[in-house]
Amino acid sequence: MNDRKTLDERQQMTDLERLRHSCAHIMATAILRIWPDAQFAYGPPVENGFYYDFDMPHRITPEDFEKIEAEMRKIAKDNQKFERRVLTRADAQAMAASGRLGGLTERPGNPSRFKLDLIDKIPEGEEISCFQNGDFIDLCAGPHVGYTSKCKNVKLMSVSASFYLGDESKGQLQRLYGTAFESKELLEEHLHRLEEAKKRDHRRLGREMGLFHIDEMVGQGLVLWKPKGALVRRALQEFITAELDKQGYSQVFTPHIGKLDLYRTSGHFPYYQESQYPAIAERDVLEKLADEDASCATLINGLSDGTYEGYLLKPMNCPHHIRIFASDHHSYRDLPVRLAEFGTVYRWEQSGELGGMTRVRGFTQDDAHLFCTPEQVAAEVTGCLDLVKKVLSTLGMNDDRVRLSLRDPASDKYVGSAENWDKAEASLREAVQTLGCEYTEEIGEAAFYGPKIDFVVKDVIGRDWQLGTVQVDYNLPVRFGLSYVGADNQPHIPVMIHRAPFGSMERFTGLLIEHFEGKFPTWLAPEQVRVLPISEKTLDTAEAATAKLADAGVRVTIDRSPDKIGAKIRTARLERVPYMLVIGAREAEDGTVSVRHRDHDDLGAKPLAEFISNITAEIRSRSL
Ligand SMILES: [Zn+2]
Ligand SMILES: [Zn+2]
């Protein structure tokens, strides 16, 4: 059994896991009161709750949950004691054979078949024990809470199919999931968060709002940005670009593929092959090998060992940027060189892991590589942290923290001198401290080529999102033979900093969709204003207003449908358009518009010019 906990691991179960596992016993008790023949297999605590796998003819559906929960509440109210008993192997086997283990009574003709198998899997010499609450006796090493009354804040969540210990050949079981907390408040908070998360799910909102599409015909994990999603991304990229310009970055563009030799030099190939799309062989190599009737193995081995040349869809932007840096001579006076690109990279993720914009196979990093002297590392890292702070606070995400990954001084797996590491680690720590945000230091978590900072933000409903990183790198400049001329007129090796603080545009946009529940602030909204003529009679005035808004740079559309005004407002709100401008006969006559905001209802009539000046100021200041 691969997920069977050792006795040691069981002793380390947290109080909450203990509570949740105890709830699994109570759930089994409740199920048996309704379906006495159920055969229970395995019921561990898991992240956010617990489950129990079992087999019985009745297929549990969510309609059964209330009935089962009602029994569970009774058992909690009865305040049964969880009693542990040590069994000899023979006793345990006899109890299982009689159907008593994982049952409320002996069940002649219905032996506890999974428990029999589990007993066989307990190593010789390990204590075998059972736990009893009320009539229910289960084979279990524990630990448990003392009494069932602790388990009253519980909720059944979902049911799915499973296999006994993950083995498909052993037939299908039912897996019923539940969650439990120490208090009613904590349970309710958790359920509320789940509800919110469902409401905010970027996959659903992305579809409803027409932001992006993932198309089977294009490929799994390959995001198609639809026009509205592309507008959000553009606004975001323009914002980040403006900040990079202020900080002295230079923007570059590089191709989506590169020669295998490039990645052999960087070390990305042939290592990490399992996380890359396979290499692309050159045409004449393929033709030659085809003529020779060669095998795939010949091709793959030849590409890996460099006999044949080929290309790789780029898994990283760094090598391209390095070659840009290397294409010029540099003096210490030119440093730092900061090359930025919204660079698209490709990674091979297992298909089971893909979903929406957060796990993808092609994504665009807000990437940059800084080439600097060792003395400049601290200032560059500080600049990068400032940028992150600015962007996150503009988006209303003020709950962020960083993880500082340092080397393990006892290990010898790191490249670069101890002196440089000390300096880099000190400057990263200093930069983080100056920023004044919460941080943790993780010894031994640094990459072999340098220390790094990872960003984590909390969204409005309290979930952590891992963003991107800042990494110091002593390795690639050496591998690529980079140098600059120092003040001493001698060649020196620059330090390289990789930074993609928001990770990828896909993931970051997914986060923003959920954070705002699709209600983007005006500056980010794909459609900022919708003009709603009340009838045909005011259509011309509405068209003229639309043209004026577009002229002022506002993203505006007009609803020309024959719908009643109430329906038009409803549609616009559903599509989360920040402003609706209603134009009826009176407004047409006065040269005004009736302004409605998706969140604040009626803002009254305003001259069109005044509205335009307000909204353009709001967009320019990127207010929330
Ligand atoms: Zn147990
Ligand atoms: Zn990089």
PDB file of N, CA and C and ligand atoms in Angstrom, residues 21 25 140 144, ligand 1:
ATOM      1  N   HIS A  21      -9.785  12.143  10.692  1.00  0.00           N
ATOM      2  CA  HIS A  21      -9.774  10.693  10.540  1.00  0.00           C
ATOM      3  C   HIS A  21     -10.853  10.069  11.436  1.00  0.00           C
ATOM      4  N   HIS A  25     -14.330   7.374  10.671  1.00  0.00           N
ATOM      5  CA  HIS A  25     -14.938   6.249  11.406  1.00  0.00           C
ATOM      6  C   HIS A  25     -16.431   6.517  11.647  1.00  0.00           C
ATOM      7  N   CYS A 140      -7.499  -0.370  12.858  1.00  0.00           N
ATOM      8  CA  CYS A 140      -6.921   0.959  12.746  1.00  0.00           C
ATOM      9  C   CYS A 140      -5.781   1.134  13.739  1.00  0.00           C
ATOM     10  N   HIS A 144      -6.784   8.698  17.317  1.00  0.00           N
ATOM     11  CA  HIS A 144      -8.126   9.265  17.252  1.00  0.00           C
ATOM     12  C   HIS A 144      -8.326  10.328  18.318  1.00  0.00           C
TER      13      HIS A 144
HETATM   14 ZN    ZN B   1      -8.872   5.060  12.669  1.00  0.00          ZN
END
